[in-house]
Amino acid sequence: MLSLADVRRYAWADEDPDLAWTVAVVRGRSADEVVRAYGGDPTDPPRTMAFREAVVSHEELGRSSWLLVHEDDGAVIVLENNGWFGTREAVAKQASAGGGHFMSVHWDLNANHQLLAAIDGELVTSFDPLLVEHQPEWLDDVVLDDESLHAVLLAVLAERTGVVAQRQWLTAEFRAYLARRRD
C-alpha cells in the first residue's frame, strides 16, 4: 500500500505543468531487446542526450520518438520526452516477452494519462487512471485523482518495479536511440 510519504517523494512531478513524458521500466530483458521492442535499432551508435533535447519535430510526433535508455539495478529504464511509444500494447508485449516485466506511466499536456503493464508478453493492464471505472485489484488502496496524480503514478511505478524515478533524470544525459513506429 502506498503511503503519503511514498507519494510526497514525487511531488516534483506535479510541479512542472510542462512535463509530458512516458517512463517505462523493464525487467528480465536486455537494453538492446527493449530498444528493438520500441522500434529502435540498438546497433546504431547511440547519441548522448539530455531529456530536454530528446524531442522530435512536430511532423514526426507519433511516428518517431527519442528513447533515453539507462539501466539501474537490473532494470532497463526508458524515458520519452512528449513521446508515447511506451504506452503502446505491442511495445509492452514485445518488451516483456520471454519472461520479462514491463510497466509504464504516461502523461501529457492534453490531460492524457496511461498506466500500462505486461508480463511475459501478455498485457496485464492498460488504462487512463482518471477515466477507469474498475482499476486493477493491486490499486484498490490507491487514490487516483487529479491533484497529485503524477506523483501517485510514479509511486505506483516504484512500488511495482522497484525503480525510484529521479528528478535528475530530467537533466542527466543518457544513451539515446531514435525509434520509429512500425505499424
mmCIF file with all atom_site columns, N, CA and C in Angstrom, residues 104-167:
data_model
loop_
_atom_site.group_PDB
_atom_site.id
_atom_site.type_symbol
_atom_site.label_atom_id
_atom_site.label_alt_id
_atom_site.label_comp_id
_atom_site.label_asym_id
_atom_site.label_entity_id
_atom_site.label_seq_id
_atom_site.pdbx_PDB_ins_code
_atom_site.Cartn_x
_atom_site.Cartn_y
_atom_site.Cartn_z
_atom_site.occupancy
_atom_site.B_iso_or_equiv
_atom_site.pdbx_formal_charge
_atom_site.auth_seq_id
_atom_site.auth_comp_id
_atom_site.auth_asym_id
_atom_site.auth_atom_id
_atom_site.pdbx_PDB_model_num
ATOM 1   N N  . SER A 1 104 ? 4.724   0.974   -17.618 1.00 0.00 ? 104 SER A N  1
ATOM 2   C CA . SER A 1 104 ? 4.958   2.369   -17.993 1.00 0.00 ? 104 SER A CA 1
ATOM 3   C C  . SER A 1 104 ? 3.867   3.259   -17.431 1.00 0.00 ? 104 SER A C  1
ATOM 4   N N  . VAL A 1 105 ? 4.255   4.509   -17.211 1.00 0.00 ? 105 VAL A N  1
ATOM 5   C CA . VAL A 1 105 ? 3.298   5.565   -16.866 1.00 0.00 ? 105 VAL A CA 1
ATOM 6   C C  . VAL A 1 105 ? 3.521   6.703   -17.850 1.00 0.00 ? 105 VAL A C  1
ATOM 7   N N  . HIS A 1 106 ? 2.435   7.386   -18.166 1.00 0.00 ? 106 HIS A N  1
ATOM 8   C CA . HIS A 1 106 ? 2.493   8.451   -19.168 1.00 0.00 ? 106 HIS A CA 1
ATOM 9   C C  . HIS A 1 106 ? 1.530   9.557   -18.772 1.00 0.00 ? 106 HIS A C  1
ATOM 10  N N  . TRP A 1 107 ? 1.956   10.785  -19.037 1.00 0.00 ? 107 TRP A N  1
ATOM 11  C CA . TRP A 1 107 ? 1.026   11.912  -19.015 1.00 0.00 ? 107 TRP A CA 1
ATOM 12  C C  . TRP A 1 107 ? 1.518   12.965  -19.986 1.00 0.00 ? 107 TRP A C  1
ATOM 13  N N  . ASP A 1 108 ? 0.564   13.765  -20.474 1.00 0.00 ? 108 ASP A N  1
ATOM 14  C CA . ASP A 1 108 ? 0.933   14.807  -21.428 1.00 0.00 ? 108 ASP A CA 1
ATOM 15  C C  . ASP A 1 108 ? 0.157   16.087  -21.147 1.00 0.00 ? 108 ASP A C  1
ATOM 16  N N  . LEU A 1 109 ? 0.387   17.081  -21.978 1.00 0.00 ? 109 LEU A N  1
ATOM 17  C CA . LEU A 1 109 ? -0.215  18.398  -21.773 1.00 0.00 ? 109 LEU A CA 1
ATOM 18  C C  . LEU A 1 109 ? -1.687  18.446  -22.155 1.00 0.00 ? 109 LEU A C  1
ATOM 19  N N  . ASN A 1 110 ? -2.183  17.394  -22.787 1.00 0.00 ? 110 ASN A N  1
ATOM 20  C CA . ASN A 1 110 ? -3.597  17.328  -23.168 1.00 0.00 ? 110 ASN A CA 1
ATOM 21  C C  . ASN A 1 110 ? -4.428  16.556  -22.152 1.00 0.00 ? 110 ASN A C  1
ATOM 22  N N  . ALA A 1 111 ? -3.887  16.366  -20.961 1.00 0.00 ? 111 ALA A N  1
ATOM 23  C CA . ALA A 1 111 ? -4.559  15.653  -19.868 1.00 0.00 ? 111 ALA A CA 1
ATOM 24  C C  . ALA A 1 111 ? -4.791  14.180  -20.181 1.00 0.00 ? 111 ALA A C  1
ATOM 25  N N  . ASN A 1 112 ? -3.955  13.605  -21.039 1.00 0.00 ? 112 ASN A N  1
ATOM 26  C CA . ASN A 1 112 ? -3.978  12.162  -21.264 1.00 0.00 ? 112 ASN A CA 1
ATOM 27  C C  . ASN A 1 112 ? -3.053  11.511  -20.247 1.00 0.00 ? 112 ASN A C  1
ATOM 28  N N  . HIS A 1 113 ? -3.490  10.407  -19.691 1.00 0.00 ? 113 HIS A N  1
ATOM 29  C CA . HIS A 1 113 ? -2.703  9.650   -18.727 1.00 0.00 ? 113 HIS A CA 1
ATOM 30  C C  . HIS A 1 113 ? -2.827  8.180   -19.082 1.00 0.00 ? 113 HIS A C  1
ATOM 31  N N  . GLN A 1 114 ? -1.800  7.413   -18.777 1.00 0.00 ? 114 GLN A N  1
ATOM 32  C CA . GLN A 1 114 ? -1.852  5.986   -19.070 1.00 0.00 ? 114 GLN A CA 1
ATOM 33  C C  . GLN A 1 114 ? -0.968  5.232   -18.095 1.00 0.00 ? 114 GLN A C  1
ATOM 34  N N  . LEU A 1 115 ? -1.465  4.137   -17.617 1.00 0.00 ? 115 LEU A N  1
ATOM 35  C CA . LEU A 1 115 ? -0.684  3.179   -16.851 1.00 0.00 ? 115 LEU A CA 1
ATOM 36  C C  . LEU A 1 115 ? -0.831  1.851   -17.585 1.00 0.00 ? 115 LEU A C  1
ATOM 37  N N  . LEU A 1 116 ? 0.286   1.232   -17.910 1.00 0.00 ? 116 LEU A N  1
ATOM 38  C CA . LEU A 1 116 ? 0.262   0.012   -18.716 1.00 0.00 ? 116 LEU A CA 1
ATOM 39  C C  . LEU A 1 116 ? 1.249   -0.985  -18.136 1.00 0.00 ? 116 LEU A C  1
ATOM 40  N N  . ALA A 1 117 ? 0.869   -2.260  -18.113 1.00 0.00 ? 117 ALA A N  1
ATOM 41  C CA . ALA A 1 117 ? 1.767   -3.302  -17.627 1.00 0.00 ? 117 ALA A CA 1
ATOM 42  C C  . ALA A 1 117 ? 1.586   -4.570  -18.452 1.00 0.00 ? 117 ALA A C  1
ATOM 43  N N  . ALA A 1 118 ? 2.705   -5.252  -18.681 1.00 0.00 ? 118 ALA A N  1
ATOM 44  C CA . ALA A 1 118 ? 2.690   -6.540  -19.375 1.00 0.00 ? 118 ALA A CA 1
ATOM 45  C C  . ALA A 1 118 ? 3.708   -7.451  -18.700 1.00 0.00 ? 118 ALA A C  1
ATOM 46  N N  . ILE A 1 119 ? 3.379   -8.734  -18.679 1.00 0.00 ? 119 ILE A N  1
ATOM 47  C CA . ILE A 1 119 ? 4.272   -9.745  -18.121 1.00 0.00 ? 119 ILE A CA 1
ATOM 48  C C  . ILE A 1 119 ? 4.360   -10.892 -19.113 1.00 0.00 ? 119 ILE A C  1
ATOM 49  N N  . ASP A 1 120 ? 5.592   -11.280 -19.419 1.00 0.00 ? 120 ASP A N  1
ATOM 50  C CA . ASP A 1 120 ? 5.841   -12.427 -20.289 1.00 0.00 ? 120 ASP A CA 1
ATOM 51  C C  . ASP A 1 120 ? 5.060   -12.349 -21.603 1.00 0.00 ? 120 ASP A C  1
ATOM 52  N N  . GLY A 1 121 ? 5.028   -11.162 -22.187 1.00 0.00 ? 121 GLY A N  1
ATOM 53  C CA . GLY A 1 121 ? 4.384   -10.982 -23.484 1.00 0.00 ? 121 GLY A CA 1
ATOM 54  C C  . GLY A 1 121 ? 2.877   -10.835 -23.453 1.00 0.00 ? 121 GLY A C  1
ATOM 55  N N  . GLU A 1 122 ? 2.290   -10.806 -22.267 1.00 0.00 ? 122 GLU A N  1
ATOM 56  C CA . GLU A 1 122 ? 0.834   -10.672 -22.133 1.00 0.00 ? 122 GLU A CA 1
ATOM 57  C C  . GLU A 1 122 ? 0.488   -9.364  -21.433 1.00 0.00 ? 122 GLU A C  1
ATOM 58  N N  . LEU A 1 123 ? -0.463  -8.650  -21.981 1.00 0.00 ? 123 LEU A N  1
ATOM 59  C CA . LEU A 1 123 ? -0.916  -7.408  -21.369 1.00 0.00 ? 123 LEU A CA 1
ATOM 60  C C  . LEU A 1 123 ? -1.644  -7.718  -20.065 1.00 0.00 ? 123 LEU A C  1
ATOM 61  N N  . VAL A 1 124 ? -1.253  -7.042  -18.994 1.00 0.00 ? 124 VAL A N  1
ATOM 62  C CA . VAL A 1 124 ? -1.881  -7.222  -17.683 1.00 0.00 ? 124 VAL A CA 1
ATOM 63  C C  . VAL A 1 124 ? -2.910  -6.130  -17.449 1.00 0.00 ? 124 VAL A C  1
ATOM 64  N N  . THR A 1 125 ? -2.543  -4.902  -17.779 1.00 0.00 ? 125 THR A N  1
ATOM 65  C CA . THR A 1 125 ? -3.471  -3.784  -17.608 1.00 0.00 ? 125 THR A CA 1
ATOM 66  C C  . THR A 1 125 ? -3.048  -2.619  -18.484 1.00 0.00 ? 125 THR A C  1
ATOM 67  N N  . SER A 1 126 ? -4.029  -1.826  -18.887 1.00 0.00 ? 126 SER A N  1
ATOM 68  C CA . SER A 1 126 ? -3.786  -0.609  -19.653 1.00 0.00 ? 126 SER A CA 1
ATOM 69  C C  . SER A 1 126 ? -5.002  0.281   -19.464 1.00 0.00 ? 126 SER A C  1
ATOM 70  N N  . PHE A 1 127 ? -4.810  1.441   -18.842 1.00 0.00 ? 127 PHE A N  1
ATOM 71  C CA . PHE A 1 127 ? -5.952  2.313   -18.590 1.00 0.00 ? 127 PHE A CA 1
ATOM 72  C C  . PHE A 1 127 ? -5.502  3.733   -18.287 1.00 0.00 ? 127 PHE A C  1
ATOM 73  N N  . ASP A 1 128 ? -6.426  4.659   -18.449 1.00 0.00 ? 128 ASP A N  1
ATOM 74  C CA . ASP A 1 128 ? -6.247  6.044   -18.025 1.00 0.00 ? 128 ASP A CA 1
ATOM 75  C C  . ASP A 1 128 ? -6.756  6.114   -16.592 1.00 0.00 ? 128 ASP A C  1
ATOM 76  N N  . PRO A 1 129 ? -5.902  6.450   -15.631 1.00 0.00 ? 129 PRO A N  1
ATOM 77  C CA . PRO A 1 129 ? -6.315  6.427   -14.229 1.00 0.00 ? 129 PRO A CA 1
ATOM 78  C C  . PRO A 1 129 ? -7.431  7.406   -13.873 1.00 0.00 ? 129 PRO A C  1
ATOM 79  N N  . LEU A 1 130 ? -7.659  8.411   -14.691 1.00 0.00 ? 130 LEU A N  1
ATOM 80  C CA . LEU A 1 130 ? -8.750  9.339   -14.395 1.00 0.00 ? 130 LEU A CA 1
ATOM 81  C C  . LEU A 1 130 ? -10.070 8.898   -15.014 1.00 0.00 ? 130 LEU A C  1
ATOM 82  N N  . LEU A 1 131 ? -10.022 7.931   -15.914 1.00 0.00 ? 131 LEU A N  1
ATOM 83  C CA . LEU A 1 131 ? -11.233 7.512   -16.614 1.00 0.00 ? 131 LEU A CA 1
ATOM 84  C C  . LEU A 1 131 ? -11.656 6.079   -16.319 1.00 0.00 ? 131 LEU A C  1
ATOM 85  N N  . VAL A 1 132 ? -10.823 5.317   -15.653 1.00 0.00 ? 132 VAL A N  1
ATOM 86  C CA . VAL A 1 132 ? -11.115 3.906   -15.419 1.00 0.00 ? 132 VAL A CA 1
ATOM 87  C C  . VAL A 1 132 ? -12.253 3.739   -14.409 1.00 0.00 ? 132 VAL A C  1
ATOM 88  N N  . GLU A 1 133 ? -13.161 2.831   -14.709 1.00 0.00 ? 133 GLU A N  1
ATOM 89  C CA . GLU A 1 133 ? -14.254 2.538   -13.781 1.00 0.00 ? 133 GLU A CA 1
ATOM 90  C C  . GLU A 1 133 ? -13.828 1.521   -12.733 1.00 0.00 ? 133 GLU A C  1
ATOM 91  N N  . HIS A 1 134 ? -13.072 0.520   -13.162 1.00 0.00 ? 134 HIS A N  1
ATOM 92  C CA . HIS A 1 134 ? -12.634 -0.538  -12.252 1.00 0.00 ? 134 HIS A CA 1
ATOM 93  C C  . HIS A 1 134 ? -11.127 -0.703  -12.390 1.00 0.00 ? 134 HIS A C  1
ATOM 94  N N  . GLN A 1 135 ? -10.400 -0.134  -11.448 1.00 0.00 ? 135 GLN A N  1
ATOM 95  C CA . GLN A 1 135 ? -8.950  -0.242  -11.517 1.00 0.00 ? 135 GLN A CA 1
ATOM 96  C C  . GLN A 1 135 ? -8.516  -1.633  -11.045 1.00 0.00 ? 135 GLN A C  1
ATOM 97  N N  . PRO A 1 136 ? -7.307  -2.051  -11.410 1.00 0.00 ? 136 PRO A N  1
ATOM 98  C CA . PRO A 1 136 ? -6.826  -3.371  -11.002 1.00 0.00 ? 136 PRO A CA 1
ATOM 99  C C  . PRO A 1 136 ? -6.845  -3.523  -9.478  1.00 0.00 ? 136 PRO A C  1
ATOM 100 N N  . GLU A 1 137 ? -7.006  -4.761  -9.037  1.00 0.00 ? 137 GLU A N  1
ATOM 101 C CA . GLU A 1 137 ? -7.068  -5.059  -7.609  1.00 0.00 ? 137 GLU A CA 1
ATOM 102 C C  . GLU A 1 137 ? -5.870  -4.509  -6.849  1.00 0.00 ? 137 GLU A C  1
ATOM 103 N N  . TRP A 1 138 ? -4.696  -4.585  -7.456  1.00 0.00 ? 138 TRP A N  1
ATOM 104 C CA . TRP A 1 138 ? -3.494  -4.140  -6.765  1.00 0.00 ? 138 TRP A CA 1
ATOM 105 C C  . TRP A 1 138 ? -3.448  -2.622  -6.588  1.00 0.00 ? 138 TRP A C  1
ATOM 106 N N  . LEU A 1 139 ? -4.437  -1.912  -7.120  1.00 0.00 ? 139 LEU A N  1
ATOM 107 C CA . LEU A 1 139 ? -4.530  -0.463  -6.921  1.00 0.00 ? 139 LEU A CA 1
ATOM 108 C C  . LEU A 1 139 ? -5.708  -0.080  -6.026  1.00 0.00 ? 139 LEU A C  1
ATOM 109 N N  . ASP A 1 140 ? -6.347  -1.062  -5.411  1.00 0.00 ? 140 ASP A N  1
ATOM 110 C CA . ASP A 1 140 ? -7.546  -0.790  -4.613  1.00 0.00 ? 140 ASP A CA 1
ATOM 111 C C  . ASP A 1 140 ? -7.334  0.258   -3.528  1.00 0.00 ? 140 ASP A C  1
ATOM 112 N N  . ASP A 1 141 ? -6.156  0.296   -2.924  1.00 0.00 ? 141 ASP A N  1
ATOM 113 C CA . ASP A 1 141 ? -5.900  1.239   -1.837  1.00 0.00 ? 141 ASP A CA 1
ATOM 114 C C  . ASP A 1 141 ? -5.298  2.561   -2.311  1.00 0.00 ? 141 ASP A C  1
ATOM 115 N N  . VAL A 1 142 ? -5.222  2.749   -3.617  1.00 0.00 ? 142 VAL A N  1
ATOM 116 C CA . VAL A 1 142 ? -4.590  3.946   -4.177  1.00 0.00 ? 142 VAL A CA 1
ATOM 117 C C  . VAL A 1 142 ? -5.659  4.916   -4.661  1.00 0.00 ? 142 VAL A C  1
ATOM 118 N N  . VAL A 1 143 ? -5.535  6.163   -4.241  1.00 0.00 ? 143 VAL A N  1
ATOM 119 C CA . VAL A 1 143 ? -6.459  7.203   -4.687  1.00 0.00 ? 143 VAL A CA 1
ATOM 120 C C  . VAL A 1 143 ? -5.862  7.862   -5.925  1.00 0.00 ? 143 VAL A C  1
ATOM 121 N N  . LEU A 1 144 ? -6.569  7.728   -7.029  1.00 0.00 ? 144 LEU A N  1
ATOM 122 C CA . LEU A 1 144 ? -6.123  8.315   -8.292  1.00 0.00 ? 144 LEU A CA 1
ATOM 123 C C  . LEU A 1 144 ? -6.997  9.523   -8.589  1.00 0.00 ? 144 LEU A C  1
ATOM 124 N N  . ASP A 1 145 ? -6.492  10.694  -8.229  1.00 0.00 ? 145 ASP A N  1
ATOM 125 C CA . ASP A 1 145 ? -7.234  11.922  -8.502  1.00 0.00 ? 145 ASP A CA 1
ATOM 126 C C  . ASP A 1 145 ? -6.315  12.915  -9.191  1.00 0.00 ? 145 ASP A C  1
ATOM 127 N N  . ASP A 1 146 ? -6.880  13.985  -9.649  1.00 0.00 ? 146 ASP A N  1
ATOM 128 C CA . ASP A 1 146 ? -6.145  14.968  -10.436 1.00 0.00 ? 146 ASP A CA 1
ATOM 129 C C  . ASP A 1 146 ? -5.130  15.770  -9.627  1.00 0.00 ? 146 ASP A C  1
ATOM 130 N N  . GLU A 1 147 ? -5.316  15.853  -8.326  1.00 0.00 ? 147 GLU A N  1
ATOM 131 C CA . GLU A 1 147 ? -4.499  16.744  -7.504  1.00 0.00 ? 147 GLU A CA 1
ATOM 132 C C  . GLU A 1 147 ? -3.017  16.362  -7.479  1.00 0.00 ? 147 GLU A C  1
ATOM 133 N N  . SER A 1 148 ? -2.720  15.108  -7.257  1.00 0.00 ? 148 SER A N  1
ATOM 134 C CA . SER A 1 148 ? -1.321  14.667  -7.186  1.00 0.00 ? 148 SER A CA 1
ATOM 135 C C  . SER A 1 148 ? -1.105  13.429  -8.051  1.00 0.00 ? 148 SER A C  1
ATOM 136 N N  . LEU A 1 149 ? -1.793  13.363  -9.167  1.00 0.00 ? 149 LEU A N  1
ATOM 137 C CA . LEU A 1 149 ? -1.792  12.161  -9.995  1.00 0.00 ? 149 LEU A CA 1
ATOM 138 C C  . LEU A 1 149 ? -0.407  11.763  -10.478 1.00 0.00 ? 149 LEU A C  1
ATOM 139 N N  . HIS A 1 150 ? 0.394   12.711  -10.905 1.00 0.00 ? 150 HIS A N  1
ATOM 140 C CA . HIS A 1 150 ? 1.713   12.371  -11.434 1.00 0.00 ? 150 HIS A CA 1
ATOM 141 C C  . HIS A 1 150 ? 2.591   11.753  -10.349 1.00 0.00 ? 150 HIS A C  1
ATOM 142 N N  . ALA A 1 151 ? 2.555   12.321  -9.160  1.00 0.00 ? 151 ALA A N  1
ATOM 143 C CA . ALA A 1 151 ? 3.312   11.758  -8.042  1.00 0.00 ? 151 ALA A CA 1
ATOM 144 C C  . ALA A 1 151 ? 2.810   10.362  -7.697  1.00 0.00 ? 151 ALA A C  1
ATOM 145 N N  . VAL A 1 152 ? 1.509   10.168  -7.708  1.00 0.00 ? 152 VAL A N  1
ATOM 146 C CA . VAL A 1 152 ? 0.935   8.848   -7.411  1.00 0.00 ? 152 VAL A CA 1
ATOM 147 C C  . VAL A 1 152 ? 1.372   7.832   -8.464  1.00 0.00 ? 152 VAL A C  1
ATOM 148 N N  . LEU A 1 153 ? 1.336   8.212   -9.735  1.00 0.00 ? 153 LEU A N  1
ATOM 149 C CA . LEU A 1 153 ? 1.743   7.285   -10.793 1.00 0.00 ? 153 LEU A CA 1
ATOM 150 C C  . LEU A 1 153 ? 3.204   6.863   -10.630 1.00 0.00 ? 153 LEU A C  1
ATOM 151 N N  . LEU A 1 154 ? 4.078   7.797   -10.293 1.00 0.00 ? 154 LEU A N  1
ATOM 152 C CA . LEU A 1 154 ? 5.485   7.440   -10.089 1.00 0.00 ? 154 LEU A CA 1
ATOM 153 C C  . LEU A 1 154 ? 5.664   6.582   -8.843  1.00 0.00 ? 154 LEU A C  1
ATOM 154 N N  . ALA A 1 155 ? 4.867   6.822   -7.806  1.00 0.00 ? 155 ALA A N  1
ATOM 155 C CA . ALA A 1 155 ? 4.923   5.986   -6.603  1.00 0.00 ? 155 ALA A CA 1
ATOM 156 C C  . ALA A 1 155 ? 4.448   4.567   -6.907  1.00 0.00 ? 155 ALA A C  1
ATOM 157 N N  . VAL A 1 156 ? 3.405   4.440   -7.709  1.00 0.00 ? 156 VAL A N  1
ATOM 158 C CA . VAL A 1 156 ? 2.927   3.114   -8.127  1.00 0.00 ? 156 VAL A CA 1
ATOM 159 C C  . VAL A 1 156 ? 4.007   2.410   -8.949  1.00 0.00 ? 156 VAL A C  1
ATOM 160 N N  . LEU A 1 157 ? 4.627   3.134   -9.865  1.00 0.00 ? 157 LEU A N  1
ATOM 161 C CA . LEU A 1 157 ? 5.701   2.567   -10.676 1.00 0.00 ? 157 LEU A CA 1
ATOM 162 C C  . LEU A 1 157 ? 6.824   2.035   -9.783  1.00 0.00 ? 157 LEU A C  1
ATOM 163 N N  . ALA A 1 158 ? 7.211   2.804   -8.782  1.00 0.00 ? 158 ALA A N  1
ATOM 164 C CA . ALA A 1 158 ? 8.272   2.380   -7.862  1.00 0.00 ? 158 ALA A CA 1
ATOM 165 C C  . ALA A 1 158 ? 7.846   1.154   -7.062  1.00 0.00 ? 158 ALA A C  1
ATOM 166 N N  . GLU A 1 159 ? 6.633   1.162   -6.572  1.00 0.00 ? 159 GLU A N  1
ATOM 167 C CA . GLU A 1 159 ? 6.150   0.032   -5.769  1.00 0.00 ? 159 GLU A CA 1
ATOM 168 C C  . GLU A 1 159 ? 6.102   -1.256  -6.589  1.00 0.00 ? 159 GLU A C  1
ATOM 169 N N  . ARG A 1 160 ? 5.702   -1.161  -7.843  1.00 0.00 ? 160 ARG A N  1
ATOM 170 C CA . ARG A 1 160 ? 5.536   -2.353  -8.683  1.00 0.00 ? 160 ARG A CA 1
ATOM 171 C C  . ARG A 1 160 ? 6.834   -2.819  -9.345  1.00 0.00 ? 160 ARG A C  1
ATOM 172 N N  . THR A 1 161 ? 7.799   -1.905  -9.545  1.00 0.00 ? 161 THR A N  1
ATOM 173 C CA . THR A 1 161 ? 9.017   -2.272  -10.279 1.00 0.00 ? 161 THR A CA 1
ATOM 174 C C  . THR A 1 161 ? 10.291  -2.211  -9.439  1.00 0.00 ? 161 THR A C  1
ATOM 175 N N  . GLY A 1 162 ? 10.243  -1.507  -8.321  1.00 0.00 ? 162 GLY A N  1
ATOM 176 C CA . GLY A 1 162 ? 11.436  -1.321  -7.513  1.00 0.00 ? 162 GLY A CA 1
ATOM 177 C C  . GLY A 1 162 ? 12.333  -0.195  -7.999  1.00 0.00 ? 162 GLY A C  1
ATOM 178 N N  . VAL A 1 163 ? 11.920  0.523   -9.029  1.00 0.00 ? 163 VAL A N  1
ATOM 179 C CA . VAL A 1 163 ? 12.721  1.625   -9.577  1.00 0.00 ? 163 VAL A CA 1
ATOM 180 C C  . VAL A 1 163 ? 12.135  2.950   -9.111  1.00 0.00 ? 163 VAL A C  1
ATOM 181 N N  . VAL A 1 164 ? 12.963  3.745   -8.477  1.00 0.00 ? 164 VAL A N  1
ATOM 182 C CA . VAL A 1 164 ? 12.556  5.050   -7.961  1.00 0.00 ? 164 VAL A CA 1
ATOM 183 C C  . VAL A 1 164 ? 12.876  6.112   -9.010  1.00 0.00 ? 164 VAL A C  1
ATOM 184 N N  . ALA A 1 165 ? 11.847  6.735   -9.558  1.00 0.00 ? 165 ALA A N  1
ATOM 185 C CA . ALA A 1 165 ? 12.050  7.812   -10.534 1.00 0.00 ? 165 ALA A CA 1
ATOM 186 C C  . ALA A 1 165 ? 12.784  8.970   -9.864  1.00 0.00 ? 165 ALA A C  1
ATOM 187 N N  . GLN A 1 166 ? 13.701  9.557   -10.597 1.00 0.00 ? 166 GLN A N  1
ATOM 188 C CA . GLN A 1 166 ? 14.533  10.628  -10.058 1.00 0.00 ? 166 GLN A CA 1
ATOM 189 C C  . GLN A 1 166 ? 14.298  11.925  -10.815 1.00 0.00 ? 166 GLN A C  1
ATOM 190 N N  . ARG A 1 167 ? 14.205  13.010  -10.079 1.00 0.00 ? 167 ARG A N  1
ATOM 191 C CA . ARG A 1 167 ? 14.051  14.321  -10.716 1.00 0.00 ? 167 ARG A CA 1
ATOM 192 C C  . ARG A 1 167 ? 15.230  14.629  -11.639 1.00 0.00 ? 167 ARG A C  1
#
